[in-house]
Short mmCIF file of C-alpha atoms and ligand atoms in Angstrom, two decimals:
data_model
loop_
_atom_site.label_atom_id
_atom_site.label_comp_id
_atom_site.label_asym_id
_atom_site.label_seq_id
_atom_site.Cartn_x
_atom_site.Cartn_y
_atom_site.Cartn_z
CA UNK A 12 101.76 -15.52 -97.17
CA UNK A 13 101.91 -12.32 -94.90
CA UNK A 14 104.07 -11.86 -92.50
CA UNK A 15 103.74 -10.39 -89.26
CA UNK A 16 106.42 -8.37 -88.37
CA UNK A 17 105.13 -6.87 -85.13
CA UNK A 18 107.82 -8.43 -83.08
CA UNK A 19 111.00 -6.57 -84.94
CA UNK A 20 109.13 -3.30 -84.55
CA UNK A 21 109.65 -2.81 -81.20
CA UNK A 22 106.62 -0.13 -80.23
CA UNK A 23 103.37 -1.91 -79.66
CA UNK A 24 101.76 -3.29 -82.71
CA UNK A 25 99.37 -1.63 -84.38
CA UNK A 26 95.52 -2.28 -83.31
CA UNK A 27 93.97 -5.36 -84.70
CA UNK A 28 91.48 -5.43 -87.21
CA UNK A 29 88.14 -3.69 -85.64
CA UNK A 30 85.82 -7.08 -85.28
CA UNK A 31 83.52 -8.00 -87.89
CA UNK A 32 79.64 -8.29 -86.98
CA UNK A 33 79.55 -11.64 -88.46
CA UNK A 34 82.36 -12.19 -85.21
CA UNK A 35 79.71 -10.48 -83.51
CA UNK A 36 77.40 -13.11 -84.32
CA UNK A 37 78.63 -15.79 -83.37
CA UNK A 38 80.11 -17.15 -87.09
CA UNK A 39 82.69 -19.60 -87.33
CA UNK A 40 84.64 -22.18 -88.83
CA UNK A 41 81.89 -24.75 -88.80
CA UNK A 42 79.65 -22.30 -90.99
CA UNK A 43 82.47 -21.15 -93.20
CA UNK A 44 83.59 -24.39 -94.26
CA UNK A 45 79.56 -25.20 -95.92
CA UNK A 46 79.92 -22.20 -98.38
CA UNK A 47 81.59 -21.21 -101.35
CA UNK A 48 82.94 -17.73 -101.94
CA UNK A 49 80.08 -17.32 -104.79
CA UNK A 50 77.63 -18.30 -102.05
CA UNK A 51 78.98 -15.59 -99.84
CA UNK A 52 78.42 -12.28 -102.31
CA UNK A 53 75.05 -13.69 -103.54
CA UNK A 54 73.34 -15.28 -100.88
CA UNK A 55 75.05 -13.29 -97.59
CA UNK A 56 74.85 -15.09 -94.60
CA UNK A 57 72.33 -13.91 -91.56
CA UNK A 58 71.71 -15.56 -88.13
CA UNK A 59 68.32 -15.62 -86.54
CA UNK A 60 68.23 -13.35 -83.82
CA UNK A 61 64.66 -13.13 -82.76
CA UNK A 62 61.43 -15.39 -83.51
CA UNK A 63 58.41 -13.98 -84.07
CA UNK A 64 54.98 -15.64 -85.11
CA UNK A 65 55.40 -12.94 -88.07
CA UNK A 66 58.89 -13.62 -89.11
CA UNK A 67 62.35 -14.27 -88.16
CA UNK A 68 64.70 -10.98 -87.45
CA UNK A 69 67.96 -11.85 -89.21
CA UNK A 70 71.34 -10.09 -88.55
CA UNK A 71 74.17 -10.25 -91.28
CA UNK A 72 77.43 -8.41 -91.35
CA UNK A 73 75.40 -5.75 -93.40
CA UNK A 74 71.89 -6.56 -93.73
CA UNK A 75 69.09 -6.44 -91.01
CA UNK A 76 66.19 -8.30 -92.48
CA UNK A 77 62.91 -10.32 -91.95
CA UNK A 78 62.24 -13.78 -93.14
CA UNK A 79 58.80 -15.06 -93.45
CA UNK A 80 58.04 -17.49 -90.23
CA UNK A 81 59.00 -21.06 -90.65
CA UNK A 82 58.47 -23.95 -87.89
CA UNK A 83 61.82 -26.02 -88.88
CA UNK A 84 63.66 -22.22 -88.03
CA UNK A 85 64.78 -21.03 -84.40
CA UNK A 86 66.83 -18.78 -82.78
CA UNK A 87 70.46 -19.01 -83.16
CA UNK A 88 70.20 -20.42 -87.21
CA UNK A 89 72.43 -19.33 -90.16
CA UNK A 90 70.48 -18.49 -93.36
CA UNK A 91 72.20 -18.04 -96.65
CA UNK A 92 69.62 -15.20 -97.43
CA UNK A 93 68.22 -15.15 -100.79
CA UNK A 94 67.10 -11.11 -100.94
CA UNK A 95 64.64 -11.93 -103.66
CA UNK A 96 62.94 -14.75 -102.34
CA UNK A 97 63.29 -14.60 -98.67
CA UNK A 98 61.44 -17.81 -98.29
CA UNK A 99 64.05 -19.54 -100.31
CA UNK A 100 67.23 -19.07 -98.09
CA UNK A 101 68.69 -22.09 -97.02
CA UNK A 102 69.63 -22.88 -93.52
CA UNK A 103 73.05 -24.07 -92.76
CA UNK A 104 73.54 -27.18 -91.11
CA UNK A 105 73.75 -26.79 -87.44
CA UNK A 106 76.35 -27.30 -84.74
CA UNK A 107 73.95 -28.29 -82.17
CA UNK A 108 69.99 -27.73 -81.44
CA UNK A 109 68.52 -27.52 -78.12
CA UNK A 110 64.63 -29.15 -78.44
CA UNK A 111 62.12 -29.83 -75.68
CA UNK A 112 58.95 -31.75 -75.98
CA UNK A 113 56.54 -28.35 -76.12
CA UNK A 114 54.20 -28.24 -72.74
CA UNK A 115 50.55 -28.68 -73.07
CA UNK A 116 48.21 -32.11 -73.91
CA UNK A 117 49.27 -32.07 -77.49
CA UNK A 118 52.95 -32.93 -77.46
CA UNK A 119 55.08 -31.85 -80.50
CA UNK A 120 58.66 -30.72 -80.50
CA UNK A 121 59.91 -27.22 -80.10
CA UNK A 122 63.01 -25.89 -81.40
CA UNK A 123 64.54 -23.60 -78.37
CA UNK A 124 68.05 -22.70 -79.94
CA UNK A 125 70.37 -23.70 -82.35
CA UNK A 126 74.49 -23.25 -82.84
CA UNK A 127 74.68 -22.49 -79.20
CA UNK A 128 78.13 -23.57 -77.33
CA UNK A 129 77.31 -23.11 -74.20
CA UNK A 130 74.39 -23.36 -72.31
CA UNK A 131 74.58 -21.97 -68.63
CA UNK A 132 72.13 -23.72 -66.44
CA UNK A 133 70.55 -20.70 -64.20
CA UNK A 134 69.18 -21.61 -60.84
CA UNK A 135 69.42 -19.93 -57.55
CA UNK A 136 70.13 -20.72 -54.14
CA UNK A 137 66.65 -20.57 -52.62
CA UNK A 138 63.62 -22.93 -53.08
CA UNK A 139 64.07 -23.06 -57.16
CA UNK A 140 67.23 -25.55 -56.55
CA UNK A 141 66.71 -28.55 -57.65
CA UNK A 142 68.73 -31.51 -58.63
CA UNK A 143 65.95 -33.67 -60.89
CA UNK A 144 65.59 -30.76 -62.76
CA UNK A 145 69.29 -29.52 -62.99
CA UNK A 146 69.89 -32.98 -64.42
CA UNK A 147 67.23 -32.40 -66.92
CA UNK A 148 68.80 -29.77 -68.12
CA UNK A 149 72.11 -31.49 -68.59
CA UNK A 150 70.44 -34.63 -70.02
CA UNK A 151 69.35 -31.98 -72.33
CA UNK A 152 72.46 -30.20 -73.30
CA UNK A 153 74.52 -33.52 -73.44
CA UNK A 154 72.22 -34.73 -76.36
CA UNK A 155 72.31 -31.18 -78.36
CA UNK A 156 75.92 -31.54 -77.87
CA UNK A 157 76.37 -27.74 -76.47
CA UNK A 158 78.65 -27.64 -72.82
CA UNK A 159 76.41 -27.20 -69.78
CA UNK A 160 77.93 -24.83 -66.87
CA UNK A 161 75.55 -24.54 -63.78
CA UNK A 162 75.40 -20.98 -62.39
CA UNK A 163 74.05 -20.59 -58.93
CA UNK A 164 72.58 -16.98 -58.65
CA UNK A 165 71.48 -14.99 -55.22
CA UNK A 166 74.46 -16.43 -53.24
CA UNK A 167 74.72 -13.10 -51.93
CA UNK A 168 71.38 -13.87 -50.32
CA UNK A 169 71.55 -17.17 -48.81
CA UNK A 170 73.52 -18.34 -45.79
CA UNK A 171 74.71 -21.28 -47.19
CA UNK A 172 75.51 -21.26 -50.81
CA UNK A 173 78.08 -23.24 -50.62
CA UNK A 174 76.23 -26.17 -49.88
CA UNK A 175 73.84 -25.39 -53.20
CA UNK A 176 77.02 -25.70 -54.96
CA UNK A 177 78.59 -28.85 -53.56
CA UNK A 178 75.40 -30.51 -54.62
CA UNK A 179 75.65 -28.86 -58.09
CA UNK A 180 78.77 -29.86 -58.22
CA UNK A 181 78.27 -33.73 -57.47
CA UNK A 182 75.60 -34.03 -60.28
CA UNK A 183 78.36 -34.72 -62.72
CA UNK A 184 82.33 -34.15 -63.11
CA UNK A 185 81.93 -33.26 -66.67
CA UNK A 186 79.77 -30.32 -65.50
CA UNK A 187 81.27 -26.93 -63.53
CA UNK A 188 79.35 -25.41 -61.37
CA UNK A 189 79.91 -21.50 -60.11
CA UNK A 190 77.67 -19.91 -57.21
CA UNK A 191 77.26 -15.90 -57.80
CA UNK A 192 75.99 -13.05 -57.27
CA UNK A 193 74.34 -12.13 -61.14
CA UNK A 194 74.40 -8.53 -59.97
CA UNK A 195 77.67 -8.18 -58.94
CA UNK A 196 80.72 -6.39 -61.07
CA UNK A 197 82.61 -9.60 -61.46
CA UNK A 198 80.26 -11.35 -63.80
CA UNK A 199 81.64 -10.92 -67.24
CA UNK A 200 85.08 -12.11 -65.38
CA UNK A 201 83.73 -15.08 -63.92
CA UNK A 202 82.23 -16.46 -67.19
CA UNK A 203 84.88 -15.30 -69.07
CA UNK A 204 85.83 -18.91 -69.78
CA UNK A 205 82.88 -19.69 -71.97
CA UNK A 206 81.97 -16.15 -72.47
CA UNK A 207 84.44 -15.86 -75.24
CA UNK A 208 84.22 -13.87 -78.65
CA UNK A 209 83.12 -15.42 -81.75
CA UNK A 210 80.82 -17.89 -79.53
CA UNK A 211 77.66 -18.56 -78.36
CA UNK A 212 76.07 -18.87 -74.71
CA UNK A 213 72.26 -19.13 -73.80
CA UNK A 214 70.94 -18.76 -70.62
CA UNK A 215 68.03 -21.26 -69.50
CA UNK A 216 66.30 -22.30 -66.01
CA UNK A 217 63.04 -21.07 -64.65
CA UNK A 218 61.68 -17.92 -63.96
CA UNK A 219 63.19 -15.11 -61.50
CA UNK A 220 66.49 -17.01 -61.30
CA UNK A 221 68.15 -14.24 -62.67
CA UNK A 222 69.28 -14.71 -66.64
CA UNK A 223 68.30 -11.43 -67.76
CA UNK A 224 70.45 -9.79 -65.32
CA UNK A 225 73.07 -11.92 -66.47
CA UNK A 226 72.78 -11.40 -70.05
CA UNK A 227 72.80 -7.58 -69.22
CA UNK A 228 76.15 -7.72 -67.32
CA UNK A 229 77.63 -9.67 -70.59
CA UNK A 230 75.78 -7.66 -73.11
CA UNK A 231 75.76 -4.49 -71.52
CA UNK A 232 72.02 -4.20 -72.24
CA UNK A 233 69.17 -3.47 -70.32
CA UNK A 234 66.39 -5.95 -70.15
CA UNK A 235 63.53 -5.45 -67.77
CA UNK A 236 64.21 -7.73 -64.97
CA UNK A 237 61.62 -8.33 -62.00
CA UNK A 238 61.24 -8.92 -58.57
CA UNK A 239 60.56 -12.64 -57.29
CA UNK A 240 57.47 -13.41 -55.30
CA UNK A 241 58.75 -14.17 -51.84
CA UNK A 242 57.38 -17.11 -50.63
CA UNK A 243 58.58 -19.46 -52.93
CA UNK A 244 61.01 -17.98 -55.10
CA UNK A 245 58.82 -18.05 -58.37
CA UNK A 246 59.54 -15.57 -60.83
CA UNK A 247 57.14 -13.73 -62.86
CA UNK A 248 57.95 -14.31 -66.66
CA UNK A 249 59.34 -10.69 -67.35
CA UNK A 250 61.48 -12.31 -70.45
CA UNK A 251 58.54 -12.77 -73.42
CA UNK A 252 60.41 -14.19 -76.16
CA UNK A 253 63.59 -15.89 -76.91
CA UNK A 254 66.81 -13.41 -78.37
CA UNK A 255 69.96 -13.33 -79.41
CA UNK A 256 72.26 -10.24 -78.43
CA UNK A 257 75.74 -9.06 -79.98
CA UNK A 258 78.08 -8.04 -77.31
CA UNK A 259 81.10 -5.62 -78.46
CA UNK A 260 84.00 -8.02 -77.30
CA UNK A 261 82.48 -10.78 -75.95
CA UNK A 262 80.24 -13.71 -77.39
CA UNK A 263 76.66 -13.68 -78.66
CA UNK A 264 73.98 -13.55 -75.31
CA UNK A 265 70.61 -15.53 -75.72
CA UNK A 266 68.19 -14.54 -73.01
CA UNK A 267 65.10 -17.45 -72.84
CA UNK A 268 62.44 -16.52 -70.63
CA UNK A 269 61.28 -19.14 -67.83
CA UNK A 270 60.38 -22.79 -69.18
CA UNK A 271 57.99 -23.78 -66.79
CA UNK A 272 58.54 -27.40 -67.83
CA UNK A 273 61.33 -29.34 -69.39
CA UNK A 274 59.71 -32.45 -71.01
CA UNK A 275 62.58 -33.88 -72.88
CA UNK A 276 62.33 -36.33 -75.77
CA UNK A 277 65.20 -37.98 -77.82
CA UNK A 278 67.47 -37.86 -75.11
CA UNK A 279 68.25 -41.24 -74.37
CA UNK A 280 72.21 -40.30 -75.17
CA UNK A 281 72.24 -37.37 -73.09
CA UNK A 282 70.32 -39.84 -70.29
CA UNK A 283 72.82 -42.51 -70.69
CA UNK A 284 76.18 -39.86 -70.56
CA UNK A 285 74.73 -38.24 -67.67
CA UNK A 286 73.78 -41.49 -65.42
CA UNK A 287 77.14 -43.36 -67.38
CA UNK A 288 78.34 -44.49 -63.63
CA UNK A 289 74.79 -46.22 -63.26
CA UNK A 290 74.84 -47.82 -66.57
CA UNK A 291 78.26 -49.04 -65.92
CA UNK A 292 77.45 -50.93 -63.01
CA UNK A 293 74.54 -52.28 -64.76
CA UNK A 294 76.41 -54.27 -67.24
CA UNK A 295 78.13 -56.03 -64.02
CA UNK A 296 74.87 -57.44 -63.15
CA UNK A 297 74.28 -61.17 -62.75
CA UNK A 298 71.38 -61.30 -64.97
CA UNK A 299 71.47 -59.74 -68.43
CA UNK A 300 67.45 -58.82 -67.98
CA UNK A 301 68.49 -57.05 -64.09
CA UNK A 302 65.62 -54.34 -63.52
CA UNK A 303 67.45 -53.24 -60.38
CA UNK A 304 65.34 -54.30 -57.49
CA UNK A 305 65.65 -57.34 -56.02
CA UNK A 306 67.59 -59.73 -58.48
CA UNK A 307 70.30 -61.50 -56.93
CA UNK A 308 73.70 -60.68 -58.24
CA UNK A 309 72.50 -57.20 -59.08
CA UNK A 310 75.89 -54.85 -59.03
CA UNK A 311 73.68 -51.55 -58.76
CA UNK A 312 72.15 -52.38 -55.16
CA UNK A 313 75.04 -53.77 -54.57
CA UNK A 314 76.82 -50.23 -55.19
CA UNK A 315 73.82 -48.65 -53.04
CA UNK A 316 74.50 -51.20 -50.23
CA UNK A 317 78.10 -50.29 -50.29
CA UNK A 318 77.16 -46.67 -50.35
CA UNK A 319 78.76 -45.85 -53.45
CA UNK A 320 75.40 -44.87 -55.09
CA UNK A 321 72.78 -42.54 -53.85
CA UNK A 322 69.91 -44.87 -54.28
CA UNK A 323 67.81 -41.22 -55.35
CA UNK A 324 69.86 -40.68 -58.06
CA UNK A 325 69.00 -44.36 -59.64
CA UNK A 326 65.31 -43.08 -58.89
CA UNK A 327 65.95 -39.88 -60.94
CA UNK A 328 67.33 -41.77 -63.73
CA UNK A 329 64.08 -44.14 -64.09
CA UNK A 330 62.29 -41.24 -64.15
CA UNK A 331 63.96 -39.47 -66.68
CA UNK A 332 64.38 -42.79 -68.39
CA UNK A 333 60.46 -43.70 -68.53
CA UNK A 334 59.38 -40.03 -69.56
CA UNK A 335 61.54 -40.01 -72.36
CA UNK A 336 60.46 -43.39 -73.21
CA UNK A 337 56.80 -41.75 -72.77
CA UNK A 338 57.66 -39.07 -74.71
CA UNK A 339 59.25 -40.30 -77.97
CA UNK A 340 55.99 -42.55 -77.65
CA UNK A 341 53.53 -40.27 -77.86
CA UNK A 342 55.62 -38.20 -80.49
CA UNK A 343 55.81 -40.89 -82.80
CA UNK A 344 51.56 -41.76 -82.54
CA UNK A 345 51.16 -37.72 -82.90
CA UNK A 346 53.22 -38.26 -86.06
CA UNK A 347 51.86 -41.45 -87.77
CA UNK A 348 48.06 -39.79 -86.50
CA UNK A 349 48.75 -37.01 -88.19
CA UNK A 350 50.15 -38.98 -91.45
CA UNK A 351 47.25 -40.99 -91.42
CA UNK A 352 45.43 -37.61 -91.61
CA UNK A 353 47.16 -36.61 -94.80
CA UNK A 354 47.02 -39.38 -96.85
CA UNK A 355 43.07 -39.20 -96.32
CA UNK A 356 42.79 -35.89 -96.78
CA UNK A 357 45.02 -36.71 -100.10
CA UNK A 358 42.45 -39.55 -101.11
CA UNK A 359 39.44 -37.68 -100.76
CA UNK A 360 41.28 -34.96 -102.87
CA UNK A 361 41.55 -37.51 -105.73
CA UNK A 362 37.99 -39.11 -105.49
CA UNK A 363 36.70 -35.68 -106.10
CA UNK A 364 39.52 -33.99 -108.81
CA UNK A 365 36.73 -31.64 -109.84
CA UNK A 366 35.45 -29.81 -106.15
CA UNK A 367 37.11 -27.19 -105.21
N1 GDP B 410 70.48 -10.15 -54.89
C1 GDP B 410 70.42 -10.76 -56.06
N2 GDP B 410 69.35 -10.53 -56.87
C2 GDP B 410 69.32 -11.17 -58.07
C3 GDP B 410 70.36 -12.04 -58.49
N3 GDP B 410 70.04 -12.52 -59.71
C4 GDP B 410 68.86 -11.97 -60.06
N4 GDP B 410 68.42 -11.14 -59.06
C5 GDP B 410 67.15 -10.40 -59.04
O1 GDP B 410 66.11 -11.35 -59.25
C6 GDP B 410 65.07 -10.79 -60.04
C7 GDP B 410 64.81 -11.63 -61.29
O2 GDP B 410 65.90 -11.51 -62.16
P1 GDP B 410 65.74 -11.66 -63.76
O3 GDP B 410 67.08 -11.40 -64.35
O4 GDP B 410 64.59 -10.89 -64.25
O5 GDP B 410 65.39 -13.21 -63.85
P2 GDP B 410 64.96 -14.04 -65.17
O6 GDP B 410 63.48 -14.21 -65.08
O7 GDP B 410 65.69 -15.35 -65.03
O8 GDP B 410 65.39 -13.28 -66.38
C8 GDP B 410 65.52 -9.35 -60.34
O9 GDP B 410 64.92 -8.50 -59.40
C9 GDP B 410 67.01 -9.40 -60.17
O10 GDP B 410 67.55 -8.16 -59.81
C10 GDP B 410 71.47 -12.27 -57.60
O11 GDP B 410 72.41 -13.03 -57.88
N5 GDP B 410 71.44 -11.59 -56.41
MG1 MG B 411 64.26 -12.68 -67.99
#
């Protein structure tokens, strides 16, 4: 064992070790622990920092290469990169994974991030605020199990941001909230909390709401950001694709740009941890089968009667509760469809060994 001596030597001690780009990346324990030193000189690890329909940009602690494109792959991954067959490198299990139902008629799952620790939730206080959706988002994070903060930009802009961030505050006591100004100096001090070396943060919420000027004040880059159409606060998507950026003391910075829609799937967990005070009551019910409404005995309008529950947050929850239901639905028919699909395709293949 070493031992540090800096304490006898009276002067200051000498500088630590410069940090490592693997630091850099975001690498840690959790990582470490699934390889063997063999592992590590043969097959280096890299971490996806940009997807690309033409392949994944990979950053190592000395290697800056491409991997062919692969669906099951996103942003934030560690590869043990296999320099000969670049196809073959094998992902390392994940700390978390942040997936949405994709937007469009044909619902399939998207991967948005993976090995993130923090997600801040980016709204602003203007017309994009929005609880249903804020809750969404947390619903979201609570099932990837990565820690949600709410940011509130543009409070330099309204009158009453404060009030933005009581409500943001309310949604849940497991959830801080912070109203800010995202171009301000104090940025990189007021996230400093999560914002911490060796980790990972990601920036979601909609358009215009200001994450690229946030991950710019962390990262000290300088993304394009854009001015916000007036009348209703919409932002114009500036932000094209998803990326991951080093910082040189502080975590790793993934700017998203704006998800239009946040159709969430396989969430019943994060549902259930979010609305937990709802649930709770529920099981005091009268009736086993209560749906809520009229029942006699029911403990939930009895909560809303005694104004203890904010009868629109047991409508957001049914909401959430039937889409997801929706969702994992139509998920699992695209899935047994599209199984169906194969093992035709598979016996056709076989009645006719000889076509090509
Ligand atoms: N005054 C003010 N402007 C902001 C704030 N946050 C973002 N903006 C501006 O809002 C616009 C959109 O910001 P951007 O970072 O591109 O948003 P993104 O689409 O979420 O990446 C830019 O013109 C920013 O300068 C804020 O807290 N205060
Ligand atoms: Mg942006």
């Amino acid at each position: 064992m070493t031992r540090d001596y800096s304490q006898f030597l009276g002067t200051a001690a000498p500088n630590p070790a410069p940090r490592t780009r693997l630091t850099q990346l975001g690498w840690q324990g959790f990582f470490a622990s699934q390889l063997d030193a063999d592992a590590l000189s043969t097959t280096p690890p890299v971490r996806v920092t940009e997807v690309h329909r033409s392949g994944l940009v990979c950053i190592g602690e000395t290697l800056d290469v491409e991997v062919p494109p692969d669906d099951d792959l996103t942003v934030g991954d560690w590869l043990l990169y296999d320099a000969e067959h670049p196809k073959n490198s094998v992902r390392l299990a994940r700390k978390s994974l942040i997936q949405r139902v994709a937007a469009g008629r044909l619902k399939y799952l998207q991967l948005i991030a993976a090995n993130v620790d923090t997600v801040f939730i980016v709204t602003s206080a203007n017309a994009d605020f929005n609880i249903a959706r804020l809750e969404r988002y947390i619903a979201l994070c609570f099932e990837a199990e990565v820690e949600p903060v709410i940011l509130i930009t543009k409070s330099d802009l309204a009158a009453d941001a404060d009030a933005y961030l009581a409500r943001a505050a309310a949604i849940s006591d497991r959830v801080p909230a912070l109203a800010l100004n995202a171009k301000a100096d104090d940025v990189k001090a007021r996230l400093a909390n999560w914002a911490k070396p060796g980790r990972t943060v990601a920036f979601l919420g909609s358009s215009g709401v200001g994450k690229s000027t946030l991950t710019n004040a962390l990262a000290d880059t300088t993304l394009d950001t854009q001015g916000v159409r007036e009348d209703d606060a919409k932002g114009r998507h500036t932000t094209r694709h998803r990326q991951l950026y080093l910082t040189k003391d502080g975590p790793a910075v993934l700017d998203t740009p704006g998800m239009r829609e946040l159709q969430l799937t396989d969430v019943g967990a994060g549902i259930s941890e979010l609305f937990e005070d709802i649930e709770g009551l529920a099981t005091r019910c009268k009736f086993r089968d209560c749906a809520h409404e009229s029942e006699p005995g029911c403990a939930v309008q009895a909560a809303i009667a005694a104004d203890t529950l904010d009868p629109t947050r047991l409508d957001r929850f049914r909401k959430l509760a039937a889409e997801e239901i929706h969702n994992r639905e139509s998920i699992a028919e695209k899935r047994a469809r599209e199984k169906g699909f194969a093992k035709h395709v598979k016996r056709i293949a076989k009645e006719k060994p000889n076509r090509r």
